[in-house]
Amino acid sequence: MDDEGPKWRLDTGLSTCQQAACKRNKTKIGKGELRIGTHTLFDNGIERRWYMAWRHWECATKHQIAGLKETTENDPTKAPGYDRLSQKSQEQVRLAFEEGMPFDKGFKDIREDLAKTSCKYAKEYRDAECYKADVATRAAACRGCDCVSDNIKITKGHLRLGILVNFDGDHTSTYYKHWRCMSEYDLACAQMCYEKGEFYGIDKIPEELKEVVLKTLETGEVVEPPEPKIVPPKARAKPKLKTSRSKKTKVKPEPSISSEESEGPLEDLSDELQETIPPSPATKPKAKKSKAKRRPAKEIDSSSEAEPEYIPRKSRSRSSPFKEANVLAEAATSAPEDLMDD
């Protein structure tokens, strides 16, 4: 087993149950429900990492209970996560230690209020390549145990420790912690990197934070950094809209004419205009069209009865032969006889 954490752990939280039947049916552990976790190694030949495999408390095996009893010297109060459980859940753990297996299979003590503050397992990064000191430019997750459990983030301006971890042989990922959340293992590794000249970022931070970093690495004790000075952002003035002003054109004033001088020429002009404009011909009023009155239906019927009825002529029928056609037929028959006589 790796030294990154305890083999078994008790907790309340939302996760997938790794028991065969629950996993097949995709049954999840409810938020705030008692669960037991086993620290398991994942190794597929390409990636190798440790993770916590959780089960319902009712799905716990005798092997898990026996392992808890062995690691805690048969004292349930020493089980990892025991102090964060409710009193009912603690009683179930105590009974399981006595029986060697979960006592009540139908036990459901769902405490969502405890799940919000449940302690999550924060591992130590033991495969770090190097470390650096950095000032957060924006909010980032802290990998410290207390901050992970309370979901506290590193805010802008705070001093933080950067842990560079290789994940595929060619690239590295950086995990951050508050400077105050640095563990003893992190501090020891950071001191070794500082002695080798592989601790980066010291020259890029302010002087007051630089003193904190150097004092921490030289003395071996984590120095609390000062709180950053938060400067409120300046309110930006709204940009003024540019209004296009049209250039004013200067109009030259016309020379003023006195009333005495203007009377004579104006009168002459008006007389000339009246002479040149021909008089408009007088328009005759248009005669109004008189609308024809409609005759009543009775008058129309009476007038139509007096008229003689129209009878069309009979057309010639082909059944009665034409007289001219008979004459022509007789002439045609008599013509050959005359020729024979000749």
Tab-separated table of N, CA, C and O in Angstrom, residues 28-124:
chain	number	residue	atom	x	y	z
A	28	LYS	N	-26.204	4.679	-6.538
A	28	LYS	CA	-25.269	5.632	-5.941
A	28	LYS	C	-25.504	5.765	-4.443
A	28	LYS	O	-26.594	5.491	-3.938
A	29	ILE	N	-24.466	6.204	-3.771
A	29	ILE	CA	-24.551	6.490	-2.341
A	29	ILE	C	-25.095	7.908	-2.196
A	29	ILE	O	-24.562	8.849	-2.786
A	30	GLY	N	-26.163	8.042	-1.422
A	30	GLY	CA	-26.802	9.344	-1.281
A	30	GLY	C	-25.930	10.337	-0.537
A	30	GLY	O	-25.029	9.976	0.231
A	31	LYS	N	-26.208	11.598	-0.790
A	31	LYS	CA	-25.455	12.662	-0.132
A	31	LYS	C	-25.757	12.662	1.363
A	31	LYS	O	-26.905	12.756	1.778
A	32	GLY	N	-24.709	12.521	2.174
A	32	GLY	CA	-24.873	12.478	3.620
A	32	GLY	C	-25.057	11.082	4.180
A	32	GLY	O	-25.226	10.919	5.388
A	33	GLU	N	-25.017	10.062	3.319
A	33	GLU	CA	-25.200	8.678	3.772
A	33	GLU	C	-23.857	8.090	4.207
A	33	GLU	O	-22.814	8.378	3.609
A	34	LEU	N	-23.895	7.262	5.230
A	34	LEU	CA	-22.680	6.636	5.750
A	34	LEU	C	-22.091	5.698	4.700
A	34	LEU	O	-22.799	4.897	4.091
A	35	ARG	N	-20.781	5.791	4.504
A	35	ARG	CA	-20.089	4.954	3.523
A	35	ARG	C	-18.706	4.591	4.050
A	35	ARG	O	-18.168	5.259	4.943
A	36	ILE	N	-18.143	3.552	3.480
A	36	ILE	CA	-16.802	3.107	3.837
A	36	ILE	C	-15.962	3.063	2.566
A	36	ILE	O	-16.421	2.604	1.515
A	37	GLY	N	-14.734	3.568	2.657
A	37	GLY	CA	-13.867	3.646	1.490
A	37	GLY	C	-12.610	2.817	1.660
A	37	GLY	O	-12.072	2.692	2.762
A	38	THR	N	-12.157	2.262	0.547
A	38	THR	CA	-10.931	1.465	0.519
A	38	THR	C	-9.936	2.132	-0.417
A	38	THR	O	-10.264	2.417	-1.578
A	39	HIS	N	-8.741	2.386	0.081
A	39	HIS	CA	-7.699	3.007	-0.731
A	39	HIS	C	-7.182	1.966	-1.721
A	39	HIS	O	-6.601	0.952	-1.333
A	40	THR	N	-7.415	2.213	-3.021
A	40	THR	CA	-7.174	1.204	-4.054
A	40	THR	C	-6.194	1.739	-5.086
A	40	THR	O	-6.213	2.929	-5.418
A	41	LEU	N	-5.355	0.851	-5.598
A	41	LEU	CA	-4.386	1.216	-6.629
A	41	LEU	C	-4.975	0.939	-8.003
A	41	LEU	O	-5.490	-0.143	-8.268
A	42	PHE	N	-4.900	1.934	-8.872
A	42	PHE	CA	-5.323	1.780	-10.266
A	42	PHE	C	-4.072	1.742	-11.139
A	42	PHE	O	-3.260	2.668	-11.121
A	43	ASP	N	-3.919	0.660	-11.883
A	43	ASP	CA	-2.743	0.494	-12.738
A	43	ASP	C	-3.170	-0.252	-13.995
A	43	ASP	O	-3.513	-1.435	-13.950
A	44	ASN	N	-3.191	0.455	-15.130
A	44	ASN	CA	-3.567	-0.170	-16.403
A	44	ASN	C	-2.383	-0.325	-17.348
A	44	ASN	O	-2.557	-0.536	-18.548
A	45	GLY	N	-1.173	-0.219	-16.810
A	45	GLY	CA	0.019	-0.326	-17.636
A	45	GLY	C	0.496	0.994	-18.192
A	45	GLY	O	1.671	1.153	-18.522
A	46	ILE	N	-0.419	1.949	-18.301
A	46	ILE	CA	-0.066	3.287	-18.806
A	46	ILE	C	-0.100	4.303	-17.675
A	46	ILE	O	0.802	5.111	-17.514
A	47	GLU	N	-1.158	4.228	-16.877
A	47	GLU	CA	-1.335	5.159	-15.763
A	47	GLU	C	-1.364	4.375	-14.456
A	47	GLU	O	-1.930	3.278	-14.383
A	48	ARG	N	-0.772	4.960	-13.439
A	48	ARG	CA	-0.726	4.328	-12.122
A	48	ARG	C	-1.073	5.394	-11.083
A	48	ARG	O	-0.359	6.387	-10.946
A	49	ARG	N	-2.171	5.181	-10.365
A	49	ARG	CA	-2.594	6.154	-9.361
A	49	ARG	C	-3.445	5.462	-8.303
A	49	ARG	O	-3.971	4.364	-8.523
A	50	TRP	N	-3.586	6.147	-7.181
A	50	TRP	CA	-4.397	5.647	-6.079
A	50	TRP	C	-5.717	6.406	-6.031
A	50	TRP	O	-5.772	7.595	-6.325
A	51	TYR	N	-6.783	5.709	-5.681
A	51	TYR	CA	-8.092	6.348	-5.542
A	51	TYR	C	-8.860	5.651	-4.422
A	51	TYR	O	-8.493	4.556	-3.972
A	52	MET	N	-9.932	6.292	-3.968
A	52	MET	CA	-10.751	5.756	-2.891
A	52	MET	C	-12.010	5.129	-3.484
A	52	MET	O	-12.809	5.806	-4.130
A	53	ALA	N	-12.176	3.820	-3.280
A	53	ALA	CA	-13.355	3.089	-3.755
A	53	ALA	C	-14.369	3.024	-2.615
A	53	ALA	O	-14.095	2.421	-1.570
A	54	TRP	N	-15.539	3.634	-2.824
A	54	TRP	CA	-16.538	3.751	-1.764
A	54	TRP	C	-17.617	2.685	-1.900
A	54	TRP	O	-17.932	2.234	-2.999
A	55	ARG	N	-18.191	2.321	-0.749
A	55	ARG	CA	-19.318	1.388	-0.694
A	55	ARG	C	-20.342	1.888	0.315
A	55	ARG	O	-19.997	2.618	1.250
A	56	HIS	N	-21.609	1.481	0.087
A	56	HIS	CA	-22.610	1.700	1.130
A	56	HIS	C	-22.149	1.012	2.422
A	56	HIS	O	-21.422	0.012	2.380
A	57	TRP	N	-22.590	1.531	3.546
A	57	TRP	CA	-22.239	0.874	4.809
A	57	TRP	C	-22.818	-0.537	4.856
A	57	TRP	O	-22.195	-1.460	5.382
A	58	GLU	N	-23.991	-0.721	4.274
A	58	GLU	CA	-24.593	-2.054	4.251
A	58	GLU	C	-23.857	-2.999	3.313
A	58	GLU	O	-23.990	-4.224	3.429
A	59	CYS	N	-23.060	-2.450	2.371
A	59	CYS	CA	-22.287	-3.273	1.435
A	59	CYS	C	-20.873	-3.559	1.943
A	59	CYS	O	-20.068	-4.168	1.215
A	60	ALA	N	-20.546	-3.102	3.142
A	60	ALA	CA	-19.210	-3.343	3.697
A	60	ALA	C	-19.005	-4.836	3.954
A	60	ALA	O	-19.925	-5.556	4.360
A	61	THR	N	-17.791	-5.310	3.721
A	61	THR	CA	-17.473	-6.730	3.884
A	61	THR	C	-16.808	-6.976	5.241
A	61	THR	O	-16.364	-6.038	5.922
A	62	LYS	N	-16.733	-8.249	5.598
A	62	LYS	CA	-16.045	-8.618	6.836
A	62	LYS	C	-14.563	-8.262	6.763
A	62	LYS	O	-13.952	-7.905	7.775
A	63	HIS	N	-13.996	-8.357	5.558
A	63	HIS	CA	-12.582	-8.027	5.387
A	63	HIS	C	-12.321	-6.551	5.695
A	63	HIS	O	-11.313	-6.203	6.327
A	64	GLN	N	-13.220	-5.675	5.258
A	64	GLN	CA	-13.049	-4.249	5.530
A	64	GLN	C	-13.179	-3.943	7.023
A	64	GLN	O	-12.402	-3.155	7.575
A	65	ILE	N	-14.155	-4.553	7.671
A	65	ILE	CA	-14.327	-4.320	9.111
A	65	ILE	C	-13.117	-4.857	9.875
A	65	ILE	O	-12.617	-4.214	10.820
A	66	ALA	N	-12.620	-6.026	9.461
A	66	ALA	CA	-11.438	-6.590	10.122
A	66	ALA	C	-10.218	-5.702	9.907
A	66	ALA	O	-9.386	-5.529	10.815
A	67	GLY	N	-10.092	-5.112	8.713
A	67	GLY	CA	-8.977	-4.212	8.453
A	67	GLY	C	-9.056	-2.955	9.302
A	67	GLY	O	-8.035	-2.462	9.807
A	68	LEU	N	-10.265	-2.424	9.471
A	68	LEU	CA	-10.435	-1.253	10.337
A	68	LEU	C	-10.062	-1.580	11.783
A	68	LEU	O	-9.401	-0.794	12.466
A	69	LYS	N	-10.496	-2.742	12.247
A	69	LYS	CA	-10.191	-3.135	13.625
A	69	LYS	C	-8.687	-3.304	13.820
A	69	LYS	O	-8.135	-2.941	14.866
A	70	GLU	N	-8.018	-3.825	12.793
A	70	GLU	CA	-6.574	-4.051	12.912
A	70	GLU	C	-5.799	-2.738	12.923
A	70	GLU	O	-4.867	-2.563	13.717
A	71	THR	N	-6.170	-1.817	12.029
A	71	THR	CA	-5.432	-0.548	11.939
A	71	THR	C	-5.725	0.378	13.113
A	71	THR	O	-4.900	1.230	13.456
A	72	THR	N	-6.888	0.221	13.740
A	72	THR	CA	-7.259	1.094	14.864
A	72	THR	C	-7.075	0.414	16.221
A	72	THR	O	-7.465	1.002	17.243
A	73	GLU	N	-6.493	-0.805	16.205
A	73	GLU	CA	-6.293	-1.551	17.453
A	73	GLU	C	-7.619	-1.773	18.175
A	73	GLU	O	-7.729	-1.616	19.394
A	74	ASN	N	-8.637	-2.104	17.376
A	74	ASN	CA	-9.978	-2.427	17.879
A	74	ASN	C	-10.620	-1.255	18.631
A	74	ASN	O	-11.435	-1.450	19.537
A	75	ASP	N	-10.259	-0.051	18.231
A	75	ASP	CA	-10.841	1.150	18.842
A	75	ASP	C	-11.564	1.936	17.742
A	75	ASP	O	-10.913	2.556	16.891
A	76	PRO	N	-12.897	1.905	17.692
A	76	PRO	CA	-13.614	2.572	16.591
A	76	PRO	C	-13.405	4.078	16.558
A	76	PRO	O	-13.525	4.697	15.497
A	77	THR	N	-13.082	4.678	17.689
A	77	THR	CA	-12.891	6.132	17.710
A	77	THR	C	-11.643	6.562	16.939
A	77	THR	O	-11.513	7.731	16.575
A	78	LYS	N	-10.724	5.611	16.685
A	78	LYS	CA	-9.507	5.932	15.944
A	78	LYS	C	-9.661	5.718	14.438
A	78	LYS	O	-8.719	5.970	13.686
A	79	ALA	N	-10.823	5.263	14.012
A	79	ALA	CA	-11.044	5.047	12.579
A	79	ALA	C	-11.038	6.390	11.849
A	79	ALA	O	-11.632	7.367	12.324
A	80	PRO	N	-10.350	6.490	10.710
A	80	PRO	CA	-10.319	7.759	9.971
A	80	PRO	C	-11.722	8.213	9.571
A	80	PRO	O	-12.484	7.457	8.969
A	81	GLY	N	-12.071	9.439	9.948
A	81	GLY	CA	-13.378	9.999	9.631
A	81	GLY	C	-14.443	9.735	10.670
A	81	GLY	O	-15.581	10.192	10.508
A	82	TYR	N	-14.110	9.012	11.755
A	82	TYR	CA	-15.107	8.669	12.772
A	82	TYR	C	-15.626	9.923	13.479
A	82	TYR	O	-16.818	10.012	13.804
A	83	ASP	N	-14.754	10.894	13.717
A	83	ASP	CA	-15.149	12.082	14.476
A	83	ASP	C	-16.104	12.980	13.699
A	83	ASP	O	-16.751	13.852	14.287
A	84	ARG	N	-16.234	12.783	12.399
A	84	ARG	CA	-17.122	13.621	11.593
A	84	ARG	C	-18.471	12.954	11.328
A	84	ARG	O	-19.275	13.495	10.571
A	85	LEU	N	-18.716	11.805	11.910
A	85	LEU	CA	-19.986	11.105	11.726
A	85	LEU	C	-20.992	11.552	12.772
A	85	LEU	O	-20.636	12.101	13.820
A	86	SER	N	-22.271	11.299	12.485
A	86	SER	CA	-23.320	11.586	13.463
A	86	SER	C	-23.285	10.531	14.576
A	86	SER	O	-22.618	9.494	14.460
A	87	GLN	N	-24.008	10.781	15.644
A	87	GLN	CA	-24.007	9.851	16.776
A	87	GLN	C	-24.600	8.499	16.382
A	87	GLN	O	-24.117	7.448	16.818
A	88	LYS	N	-25.636	8.514	15.538
A	88	LYS	CA	-26.236	7.250	15.103
A	88	LYS	C	-25.255	6.446	14.250
A	88	LYS	O	-25.152	5.219	14.394
A	89	SER	N	-24.530	7.134	13.376
A	89	SER	CA	-23.554	6.432	12.540
A	89	SER	C	-22.401	5.901	13.385
A	89	SER	O	-21.895	4.794	13.138
A	90	GLN	N	-21.979	6.662	14.375
A	90	GLN	CA	-20.912	6.189	15.259
A	90	GLN	C	-21.346	4.941	16.024
A	90	GLN	O	-20.538	4.020	16.240
A	91	GLU	N	-22.621	4.890	16.410
A	91	GLU	CA	-23.127	3.709	17.111
A	91	GLU	C	-23.117	2.487	16.195
A	91	GLU	O	-22.788	1.371	16.628
A	92	GLN	N	-23.445	2.682	14.909
A	92	GLN	CA	-23.406	1.572	13.957
A	92	GLN	C	-21.978	1.067	13.748
A	92	GLN	O	-21.748	-0.141	13.612
A	93	VAL	N	-21.020	1.976	13.739
A	93	VAL	CA	-19.618	1.568	13.592
A	93	VAL	C	-19.177	0.770	14.820
A	93	VAL	O	-18.487	-0.258	14.707
A	94	ARG	N	-19.574	1.213	15.996
A	94	ARG	CA	-19.202	0.502	17.228
A	94	ARG	C	-19.801	-0.907	17.247
A	94	ARG	O	-19.123	-1.881	17.608
A	95	LEU	N	-21.077	-1.035	16.807
A	95	LEU	CA	-21.711	-2.351	16.757
A	95	LEU	C	-21.049	-3.250	15.704
A	95	LEU	O	-20.937	-4.466	15.902
A	96	ALA	N	-20.613	-2.656	14.599
A	96	ALA	CA	-19.931	-3.448	13.567
A	96	ALA	C	-18.595	-3.971	14.074
A	96	ALA	O	-18.179	-5.087	13.725
A	97	PHE	N	-17.903	-3.197	14.911
A	97	PHE	CA	-16.645	-3.669	15.499
A	97	PHE	C	-16.906	-4.859	16.425
A	97	PHE	O	-16.079	-5.784	16.517
A	98	GLU	N	-18.044	-4.856	17.091
A	98	GLU	CA	-18.361	-5.955	17.994
A	98	GLU	C	-18.797	-7.207	17.225
A	98	GLU	O	-18.402	-8.322	17.578
A	99	GLU	N	-19.596	-7.024	16.169
A	99	GLU	CA	-20.137	-8.158	15.426
A	99	GLU	C	-19.194	-8.651	14.327
A	99	GLU	O	-19.338	-9.770	13.840
A	100	GLY	N	-18.274	-7.794	13.874
A	100	GLY	CA	-17.381	-8.170	12.789
A	100	GLY	C	-17.968	-7.914	11.410
A	100	GLY	O	-17.341	-8.250	10.394
A	101	MET	N	-19.145	-7.310	11.346
A	101	MET	CA	-19.819	-6.982	10.089
A	101	MET	C	-20.904	-5.946	10.397
A	101	MET	O	-21.248	-5.744	11.571
A	102	PRO	N	-21.441	-5.257	9.385
A	102	PRO	CA	-22.491	-4.268	9.658
A	102	PRO	C	-23.670	-4.897	10.395
A	102	PRO	O	-24.193	-5.941	9.986
A	103	PHE	N	-24.078	-4.259	11.493
A	103	PHE	CA	-25.125	-4.822	12.350
A	103	PHE	C	-26.505	-4.643	11.720
A	103	PHE	O	-27.301	-5.579	11.686
A	104	ASP	N	-26.806	-3.455	11.230
A	104	ASP	CA	-28.117	-3.153	10.651
A	104	ASP	C	-27.929	-2.869	9.160
A	104	ASP	O	-27.407	-1.818	8.770
A	105	LYS	N	-28.367	-3.820	8.314
A	105	LYS	CA	-28.201	-3.665	6.869
A	105	LYS	C	-29.101	-2.570	6.292
A	105	LYS	O	-28.806	-2.007	5.241
A	106	GLY	N	-30.180	-2.269	6.963
A	106	GLY	CA	-31.095	-1.248	6.461
A	106	GLY	C	-30.875	0.117	7.079
A	106	GLY	O	-31.759	0.981	7.000
A	107	PHE	N	-29.706	0.336	7.685
A	107	PHE	CA	-29.445	1.612	8.356
A	107	PHE	C	-29.257	2.720	7.315
A	107	PHE	O	-28.459	2.594	6.391
A	108	LYS	N	-30.038	3.795	7.469
A	108	LYS	CA	-29.941	4.961	6.588
A	108	LYS	C	-29.979	6.210	7.460
A	108	LYS	O	-31.041	6.630	7.914
A	109	ASP	N	-28.834	6.772	7.720
A	109	ASP	CA	-28.763	8.022	8.486
A	109	ASP	C	-28.200	9.098	7.560
A	109	ASP	O	-27.002	9.389	7.563
A	110	ILE	N	-29.079	9.650	6.739
A	110	ILE	CA	-28.642	10.629	5.738
A	110	ILE	C	-28.566	12.002	6.392
A	110	ILE	O	-29.579	12.565	6.811
A	111	ARG	N	-27.369	12.513	6.483
A	111	ARG	CA	-27.125	13.830	7.084
A	111	ARG	C	-26.429	14.717	6.055
A	111	ARG	O	-25.202	14.709	5.939
A	112	GLU	N	-27.229	15.470	5.310
A	112	GLU	CA	-26.655	16.344	4.286
A	112	GLU	C	-25.862	17.490	4.901
A	112	GLU	O	-24.950	18.025	4.272
A	113	ASP	N	-26.232	17.877	6.128
A	113	ASP	CA	-25.481	18.958	6.772
A	113	ASP	C	-24.048	18.533	7.074
A	113	ASP	O	-23.125	19.351	7.022
A	114	LEU	N	-23.846	17.243	7.352
A	114	LEU	CA	-22.489	16.755	7.587
A	114	LEU	C	-21.747	16.521	6.280
A	114	LEU	O	-20.522	16.617	6.234
A	115	ALA	N	-22.484	16.218	5.231
A	115	ALA	CA	-21.833	15.967	3.940
A	115	ALA	C	-21.212	17.230	3.379
A	115	ALA	O	-20.218	17.182	2.662
A	116	LYS	N	-21.777	18.391	3.715
A	116	LYS	CA	-21.226	19.645	3.197
A	116	LYS	C	-19.844	19.919	3.756
A	116	LYS	O	-18.997	20.498	3.099
A	117	THR	N	-19.612	19.503	5.004
A	117	THR	CA	-18.320	19.767	5.637
A	117	THR	C	-17.512	18.493	5.836
A	117	THR	O	-16.624	18.448	6.669
A	118	SER	N	-17.865	17.445	5.089
A	118	SER	CA	-17.130	16.191	5.262
A	118	SER	C	-15.701	16.349	4.770
A	118	SER	O	-15.437	17.000	3.767
A	119	CYS	N	-14.773	15.761	5.481
A	119	CYS	CA	-13.350	15.893	5.153
A	119	CYS	C	-13.013	15.021	3.955
A	119	CYS	O	-13.217	13.817	3.981
A	120	LYS	N	-12.546	15.627	2.913
A	120	LYS	CA	-12.114	14.878	1.740
A	120	LYS	C	-10.633	14.553	1.875
A	120	LYS	O	-9.869	15.297	2.469
A	121	TYR	N	-10.267	13.454	1.312
A	121	TYR	CA	-8.895	12.999	1.430
A	121	TYR	C	-8.004	13.800	0.497
A	121	TYR	O	-8.217	13.825	-0.710
A	122	ALA	N	-7.036	14.496	1.035
A	122	ALA	CA	-6.087	15.285	0.243
A	122	ALA	C	-4.747	14.569	0.277
A	122	ALA	O	-4.139	14.419	1.327
A	123	LYS	N	-4.313	14.124	-0.863
A	123	LYS	CA	-3.092	13.327	-0.903
A	123	LYS	C	-1.861	14.219	-0.997
A	123	LYS	O	-1.942	15.395	-1.353
A	124	GLU	N	-0.727	13.633	-0.695
A	124	GLU	CA	0.562	14.294	-0.872
A	124	GLU	C	1.095	13.956	-2.261
A	124	GLU	O	1.038	12.804	-2.693
